[in-house]
Amino acid sequence: MKKTTKKIVSIPITLLVLFVGIVLIMNSYVLPWYVSSPEFRMPTLEGRNKIEATNILKHLGLRPILVGPRYDEKVPKDRVIFQRPHSGTMIKEGRRVYLYISGGEPLLKSPTLIGKTFRDAKITIERMGLIVGTVERVQSDFAANTVIGQEPEKDINIKKGSVVNLKVSVGPKVGMVYAPALLGKSLREGKK
């Protein structure tokens, strides 16, 4: 009985000593060797072109990761808006650096204007920060003052302040009557 109790106690103690020994070796030798790399200050990359910024980081032995685009009216397209870690931070070689890239001015989807009255279309255009361009008045089967065409077409990406040209109906030609489709109908149906 004493032998089995001795075995039951000695095995966990041996495993505990072995575990503590491994932890001490890892902490004293392996981890310091693994994390020992030169440290330097993070350069300022904000405002630089994304290609220039990535080349600087690669030259320093860092791993650039581009994030974006983030649309900003104040920062030109393909420039670094923000960086993480921040400039001036002490960093080690091989670290990842996140660069948030500008997409330039935000783009809008051109509105759907066809079928609206000219007044409604004009209000929609102005609310979106767009400009009403040329308004061409044309005869059509649609009621007067109805938008029947637009340039650019709906759902096209455009910049704020872009010009939207419209075609507006003046109505059908006076005195014109619509002829019904009578082909293939009997005389009686045609007279109706």
PDB file of C-alpha atoms in Angstrom:
ATOM      1  CA  MET A   1       0.000   0.000   0.000  1.00  0.00           C
ATOM      2  CA  LYS A   2       2.872   2.322   0.765  1.00  0.00           C
ATOM      3  CA  LYS A   3       4.353   1.729  -2.708  1.00  0.00           C
ATOM      4  CA  THR A   4       1.165   2.730  -4.530  1.00  0.00           C
ATOM      5  CA  THR A   5       0.726   5.849  -2.368  1.00  0.00           C
ATOM      6  CA  LYS A   6       4.353   6.760  -3.004  1.00  0.00           C
ATOM      7  CA  LYS A   7       3.821   6.332  -6.800  1.00  0.00           C
ATOM      8  CA  ILE A   8       0.598   8.369  -6.756  1.00  0.00           C
ATOM      9  CA  VAL A   9       2.360  11.253  -4.982  1.00  0.00           C
ATOM     10  CA  SER A  10       5.703  11.084  -6.852  1.00  0.00           C
ATOM     11  CA  ILE A  11       4.242  11.191 -10.399  1.00  0.00           C
ATOM     12  CA  PRO A  12       2.393  14.548  -9.966  1.00  0.00           C
ATOM     13  CA  ILE A  13       5.381  16.041  -8.125  1.00  0.00           C
ATOM     14  CA  THR A  14       7.719  14.963 -10.933  1.00  0.00           C
ATOM     15  CA  LEU A  15       5.366  16.411 -13.554  1.00  0.00           C
ATOM     16  CA  LEU A  16       5.101  19.671 -11.568  1.00  0.00           C
ATOM     17  CA  VAL A  17       8.902  20.002 -11.284  1.00  0.00           C
ATOM     18  CA  LEU A  18       9.268  19.239 -14.988  1.00  0.00           C
ATOM     19  CA  PHE A  19       6.623  21.844 -15.893  1.00  0.00           C
ATOM     20  CA  VAL A  20       8.242  24.518 -13.679  1.00  0.00           C
ATOM     21  CA  GLY A  21      11.634  23.717 -15.210  1.00  0.00           C
ATOM     22  CA  ILE A  22      10.283  24.110 -18.766  1.00  0.00           C
ATOM     23  CA  VAL A  23       8.602  27.419 -17.869  1.00  0.00           C
ATOM     24  CA  LEU A  24      11.849  28.755 -16.348  1.00  0.00           C
ATOM     25  CA  ILE A  25      13.911  27.731 -19.386  1.00  0.00           C
ATOM     26  CA  MET A  26      11.357  29.295 -21.767  1.00  0.00           C
ATOM     27  CA  ASN A  27      11.204  32.501 -19.719  1.00  0.00           C
ATOM     28  CA  SER A  28      14.975  32.850 -19.256  1.00  0.00           C
ATOM     29  CA  TYR A  29      16.345  31.773 -22.638  1.00  0.00           C
ATOM     30  CA  VAL A  30      13.857  31.014 -25.408  1.00  0.00           C
ATOM     31  CA  LEU A  31      11.486  34.013 -25.141  1.00  0.00           C
ATOM     32  CA  PRO A  32      14.226  36.656 -24.743  1.00  0.00           C
ATOM     33  CA  TRP A  33      15.968  35.213 -27.805  1.00  0.00           C
ATOM     34  CA  TYR A  34      12.671  35.172 -29.748  1.00  0.00           C
ATOM     35  CA  VAL A  35      11.663  38.766 -28.974  1.00  0.00           C
ATOM     36  CA  SER A  36      15.123  40.295 -29.085  1.00  0.00           C
ATOM     37  CA  SER A  37      15.187  42.373 -32.226  1.00  0.00           C
ATOM     38  CA  PRO A  38      16.259  45.948 -32.814  1.00  0.00           C
ATOM     39  CA  GLU A  39      13.876  48.651 -31.620  1.00  0.00           C
ATOM     40  CA  PHE A  40      13.352  51.983 -33.354  1.00  0.00           C
ATOM     41  CA  ARG A  41      10.839  54.813 -33.475  1.00  0.00           C
ATOM     42  CA  MET A  42       7.882  54.504 -35.822  1.00  0.00           C
ATOM     43  CA  PRO A  43       8.240  57.072 -38.644  1.00  0.00           C
ATOM     44  CA  THR A  44       5.483  59.522 -39.577  1.00  0.00           C
ATOM     45  CA  LEU A  45       3.677  58.178 -42.645  1.00  0.00           C
ATOM     46  CA  GLU A  46       0.458  60.196 -42.550  1.00  0.00           C
ATOM     47  CA  GLY A  47       0.023  62.277 -45.701  1.00  0.00           C
ATOM     48  CA  ARG A  48       2.454  60.167 -47.741  1.00  0.00           C
ATOM     49  CA  ASN A  49       1.522  58.211 -50.853  1.00  0.00           C
ATOM     50  CA  LYS A  50       0.634  54.580 -50.060  1.00  0.00           C
ATOM     51  CA  ILE A  51       3.426  53.192 -52.285  1.00  0.00           C
ATOM     52  CA  GLU A  52       6.046  55.437 -50.696  1.00  0.00           C
ATOM     53  CA  ALA A  53       4.814  54.523 -47.185  1.00  0.00           C
ATOM     54  CA  THR A  54       4.886  50.756 -47.868  1.00  0.00           C
ATOM     55  CA  ASN A  55       8.403  51.018 -49.325  1.00  0.00           C
ATOM     56  CA  ILE A  56       9.624  52.851 -46.188  1.00  0.00           C
ATOM     57  CA  LEU A  57       8.100  50.169 -43.952  1.00  0.00           C
ATOM     58  CA  LYS A  58       9.546  47.282 -45.971  1.00  0.00           C
ATOM     59  CA  HIS A  59      12.981  48.934 -45.885  1.00  0.00           C
ATOM     60  CA  LEU A  60      12.728  49.087 -42.066  1.00  0.00           C
ATOM     61  CA  GLY A  61      11.792  45.386 -41.881  1.00  0.00           C
ATOM     62  CA  LEU A  62       8.141  46.007 -41.006  1.00  0.00           C
ATOM     63  CA  ARG A  63       5.036  44.436 -42.537  1.00  0.00           C
ATOM     64  CA  PRO A  64       2.640  47.040 -44.013  1.00  0.00           C
ATOM     65  CA  ILE A  65      -1.073  46.222 -44.108  1.00  0.00           C
ATOM     66  CA  LEU A  66      -3.240  48.561 -46.189  1.00  0.00           C
ATOM     67  CA  VAL A  67      -6.737  49.272 -44.863  1.00  0.00           C
ATOM     68  CA  GLY A  68      -9.348  51.133 -46.839  1.00  0.00           C
ATOM     69  CA  PRO A  69     -10.281  52.992 -48.799  1.00  0.00           C
ATOM     70  CA  ARG A  70     -11.684  55.493 -46.346  1.00  0.00           C
ATOM     71  CA  TYR A  71     -13.292  58.447 -48.057  1.00  0.00           C
ATOM     72  CA  ASP A  72     -12.169  61.875 -46.881  1.00  0.00           C
ATOM     73  CA  GLU A  73     -12.607  65.178 -48.698  1.00  0.00           C
ATOM     74  CA  LYS A  74      -9.543  66.679 -46.987  1.00  0.00           C
ATOM     75  CA  VAL A  75      -7.039  63.934 -47.875  1.00  0.00           C
ATOM     76  CA  PRO A  76      -6.195  63.230 -51.548  1.00  0.00           C
ATOM     77  CA  LYS A  77      -6.753  59.744 -52.939  1.00  0.00           C
ATOM     78  CA  ASP A  78      -4.106  57.061 -52.171  1.00  0.00           C
ATOM     79  CA  ARG A  79      -2.596  59.013 -49.252  1.00  0.00           C
ATOM     80  CA  VAL A  80      -2.202  57.662 -45.711  1.00  0.00           C
ATOM     81  CA  ILE A  81      -4.911  59.099 -43.442  1.00  0.00           C
ATOM     82  CA  PHE A  82      -3.955  57.286 -40.256  1.00  0.00           C
ATOM     83  CA  GLN A  83      -1.367  54.779 -39.082  1.00  0.00           C
ATOM     84  CA  ARG A  84      -1.212  52.254 -36.276  1.00  0.00           C
ATOM     85  CA  PRO A  85       1.119  52.132 -34.348  1.00  0.00           C
ATOM     86  CA  HIS A  86       1.319  55.905 -34.148  1.00  0.00           C
ATOM     87  CA  SER A  87       4.417  57.809 -35.220  1.00  0.00           C
ATOM     88  CA  GLY A  88       7.057  58.097 -32.502  1.00  0.00           C
ATOM     89  CA  THR A  89       6.102  54.782 -30.854  1.00  0.00           C
ATOM     90  CA  MET A  90       8.972  52.385 -30.127  1.00  0.00           C
ATOM     91  CA  ILE A  91       8.519  49.253 -32.239  1.00  0.00           C
ATOM     92  CA  LYS A  92      10.459  46.109 -33.108  1.00  0.00           C
ATOM     93  CA  GLU A  93      11.448  44.773 -36.489  1.00  0.00           C
ATOM     94  CA  GLY A  94       8.923  42.452 -38.175  1.00  0.00           C
ATOM     95  CA  ARG A  95       5.865  44.100 -36.624  1.00  0.00           C
ATOM     96  CA  ARG A  96       2.673  44.709 -38.610  1.00  0.00           C
ATOM     97  CA  VAL A  97       1.847  48.349 -39.364  1.00  0.00           C
ATOM     98  CA  TYR A  98      -1.690  49.260 -40.413  1.00  0.00           C
ATOM     99  CA  LEU A  99      -2.016  52.086 -42.947  1.00  0.00           C
ATOM    100  CA  TYR A 100      -5.477  53.557 -43.486  1.00  0.00           C
ATOM    101  CA  ILE A 101      -5.634  54.795 -47.086  1.00  0.00           C
ATOM    102  CA  SER A 102      -7.804  57.633 -48.411  1.00  0.00           C
ATOM    103  CA  GLY A 103     -10.232  56.991 -51.233  1.00  0.00           C
ATOM    104  CA  GLY A 104     -10.467  60.740 -51.888  1.00  0.00           C
ATOM    105  CA  GLU A 105     -13.789  62.478 -52.059  1.00  0.00           C
ATOM    106  CA  PRO A 106     -16.761  60.299 -51.168  1.00  0.00           C
ATOM    107  CA  LEU A 107     -18.779  59.092 -54.142  1.00  0.00           C
ATOM    108  CA  LEU A 108     -22.563  59.258 -54.414  1.00  0.00           C
ATOM    109  CA  LYS A 109     -24.945  57.073 -56.388  1.00  0.00           C
ATOM    110  CA  SER A 110     -26.741  59.131 -59.000  1.00  0.00           C
ATOM    111  CA  PRO A 111     -30.442  59.365 -58.084  1.00  0.00           C
ATOM    112  CA  THR A 112     -33.368  57.834 -59.952  1.00  0.00           C
ATOM    113  CA  LEU A 113     -35.133  60.816 -61.516  1.00  0.00           C
ATOM    114  CA  ILE A 114     -37.076  59.350 -64.453  1.00  0.00           C
ATOM    115  CA  GLY A 115     -40.809  59.551 -63.839  1.00  0.00           C
ATOM    116  CA  LYS A 116     -40.538  62.390 -61.309  1.00  0.00           C
ATOM    117  CA  THR A 117     -41.745  65.898 -61.940  1.00  0.00           C
ATOM    118  CA  PHE A 118     -39.052  68.400 -62.896  1.00  0.00           C
ATOM    119  CA  ARG A 119     -39.548  70.212 -59.576  1.00  0.00           C
ATOM    120  CA  ASP A 120     -39.074  67.004 -57.526  1.00  0.00           C
ATOM    121  CA  ALA A 121     -36.035  66.028 -59.581  1.00  0.00           C
ATOM    122  CA  LYS A 122     -34.450  69.453 -59.075  1.00  0.00           C
ATOM    123  CA  ILE A 123     -35.002  69.281 -55.292  1.00  0.00           C
ATOM    124  CA  THR A 124     -33.506  65.759 -55.174  1.00  0.00           C
ATOM    125  CA  ILE A 125     -30.457  66.847 -57.160  1.00  0.00           C
ATOM    126  CA  GLU A 126     -29.810  69.893 -54.977  1.00  0.00           C
ATOM    127  CA  ARG A 127     -30.268  67.994 -51.687  1.00  0.00           C
ATOM    128  CA  MET A 128     -27.602  65.518 -52.742  1.00  0.00           C
ATOM    129  CA  GLY A 129     -25.119  68.322 -53.383  1.00  0.00           C
ATOM    130  CA  LEU A 130     -25.303  67.927 -57.162  1.00  0.00           C
ATOM    131  CA  ILE A 131     -25.915  70.589 -59.815  1.00  0.00           C
ATOM    132  CA  VAL A 132     -28.753  70.723 -62.347  1.00  0.00           C
ATOM    133  CA  GLY A 133     -27.123  70.956 -65.773  1.00  0.00           C
ATOM    134  CA  THR A 134     -28.840  71.366 -69.114  1.00  0.00           C
ATOM    135  CA  VAL A 135     -32.584  70.793 -69.238  1.00  0.00           C
ATOM    136  CA  GLU A 136     -33.716  69.623 -72.667  1.00  0.00           C
ATOM    137  CA  ARG A 137     -37.445  69.963 -73.325  1.00  0.00           C
ATOM    138  CA  VAL A 138     -38.791  67.271 -75.666  1.00  0.00           C
ATOM    139  CA  GLN A 139     -42.175  66.077 -76.857  1.00  0.00           C
ATOM    140  CA  SER A 140     -43.158  62.662 -75.585  1.00  0.00           C
ATOM    141  CA  ASP A 141     -46.094  60.513 -74.558  1.00  0.00           C
ATOM    142  CA  PHE A 142     -45.487  61.454 -70.904  1.00  0.00           C
ATOM    143  CA  ALA A 143     -47.252  64.265 -69.085  1.00  0.00           C
ATOM    144  CA  ALA A 144     -45.750  67.746 -69.220  1.00  0.00           C
ATOM    145  CA  ASN A 145     -42.897  68.490 -66.767  1.00  0.00           C
ATOM    146  CA  THR A 146     -42.073  64.806 -66.264  1.00  0.00           C
ATOM    147  CA  VAL A 147     -38.413  63.763 -66.375  1.00  0.00           C
ATOM    148  CA  ILE A 148     -37.971  61.210 -69.167  1.00  0.00           C
ATOM    149  CA  GLY A 149     -34.164  61.023 -69.318  1.00  0.00           C
ATOM    150  CA  GLN A 150     -31.111  61.764 -67.199  1.00  0.00           C
ATOM    151  CA  GLU A 151     -27.338  61.866 -67.602  1.00  0.00           C
ATOM    152  CA  PRO A 152     -25.605  60.241 -65.752  1.00  0.00           C
ATOM    153  CA  GLU A 153     -27.997  57.332 -65.526  1.00  0.00           C
ATOM    154  CA  LYS A 154     -29.286  56.122 -62.153  1.00  0.00           C
ATOM    155  CA  ASP A 155     -26.979  54.290 -59.696  1.00  0.00           C
ATOM    156  CA  ILE A 156     -23.721  55.505 -61.273  1.00  0.00           C
ATOM    157  CA  ASN A 157     -20.935  56.563 -58.859  1.00  0.00           C
ATOM    158  CA  ILE A 158     -20.425  60.329 -59.113  1.00  0.00           C
ATOM    159  CA  LYS A 159     -18.660  62.976 -57.044  1.00  0.00           C
ATOM    160  CA  LYS A 160     -20.453  65.562 -54.976  1.00  0.00           C
ATOM    161  CA  GLY A 161     -20.935  68.714 -57.068  1.00  0.00           C
ATOM    162  CA  SER A 162     -21.295  66.792 -60.345  1.00  0.00           C
ATOM    163  CA  VAL A 163     -23.669  68.054 -63.041  1.00  0.00           C
ATOM    164  CA  VAL A 164     -26.864  66.119 -63.822  1.00  0.00           C
ATOM    165  CA  ASN A 165     -28.484  66.801 -67.214  1.00  0.00           C
ATOM    166  CA  LEU A 166     -32.199  66.176 -67.702  1.00  0.00           C
ATOM    167  CA  LYS A 167     -34.693  65.560 -70.496  1.00  0.00           C
ATOM    168  CA  VAL A 168     -38.123  66.868 -69.550  1.00  0.00           C
ATOM    169  CA  SER A 169     -41.354  66.156 -71.389  1.00  0.00           C
ATOM    170  CA  VAL A 170     -43.482  69.020 -72.725  1.00  0.00           C
ATOM    171  CA  GLY A 171     -46.302  66.542 -73.323  1.00  0.00           C
ATOM    172  CA  PRO A 172     -47.626  65.008 -76.538  1.00  0.00           C
ATOM    173  CA  LYS A 173     -47.977  67.109 -79.678  1.00  0.00           C
ATOM    174  CA  VAL A 174     -51.253  69.082 -79.666  1.00  0.00           C
ATOM    175  CA  GLY A 175     -53.952  67.522 -81.875  1.00  0.00           C
ATOM    176  CA  MET A 176     -52.322  64.128 -81.819  1.00  0.00           C
ATOM    177  CA  VAL A 177     -54.532  61.161 -80.947  1.00  0.00           C
ATOM    178  CA  TYR A 178     -53.299  57.744 -79.924  1.00  0.00           C
ATOM    179  CA  ALA A 179     -54.233  55.044 -82.431  1.00  0.00           C
ATOM    180  CA  PRO A 180     -55.151  51.799 -80.694  1.00  0.00           C
ATOM    181  CA  ALA A 181     -53.594  48.501 -81.788  1.00  0.00           C
ATOM    182  CA  LEU A 182     -56.246  46.865 -83.997  1.00  0.00           C
ATOM    183  CA  LEU A 183     -54.260  44.202 -85.812  1.00  0.00           C
ATOM    184  CA  GLY A 184     -55.694  40.739 -85.336  1.00  0.00           C
ATOM    185  CA  LYS A 185     -59.031  41.987 -83.935  1.00  0.00           C
ATOM    186  CA  SER A 186     -62.496  41.524 -85.440  1.00  0.00           C
ATOM    187  CA  LEU A 187     -64.413  44.450 -86.967  1.00  0.00           C
ATOM    188  CA  ARG A 188     -66.746  44.551 -84.002  1.00  0.00           C
ATOM    189  CA  GLU A 189     -63.826  44.685 -81.491  1.00  0.00           C
ATOM    190  CA  GLY A 190     -62.157  47.376 -83.615  1.00  0.00           C
ATOM    191  CA  LYS A 191     -65.254  49.598 -83.587  1.00  0.00           C
ATOM    192  CA  LYS A 192     -65.421  49.400 -79.783  1.00  0.00           C
TER     193      LYS A 192
END
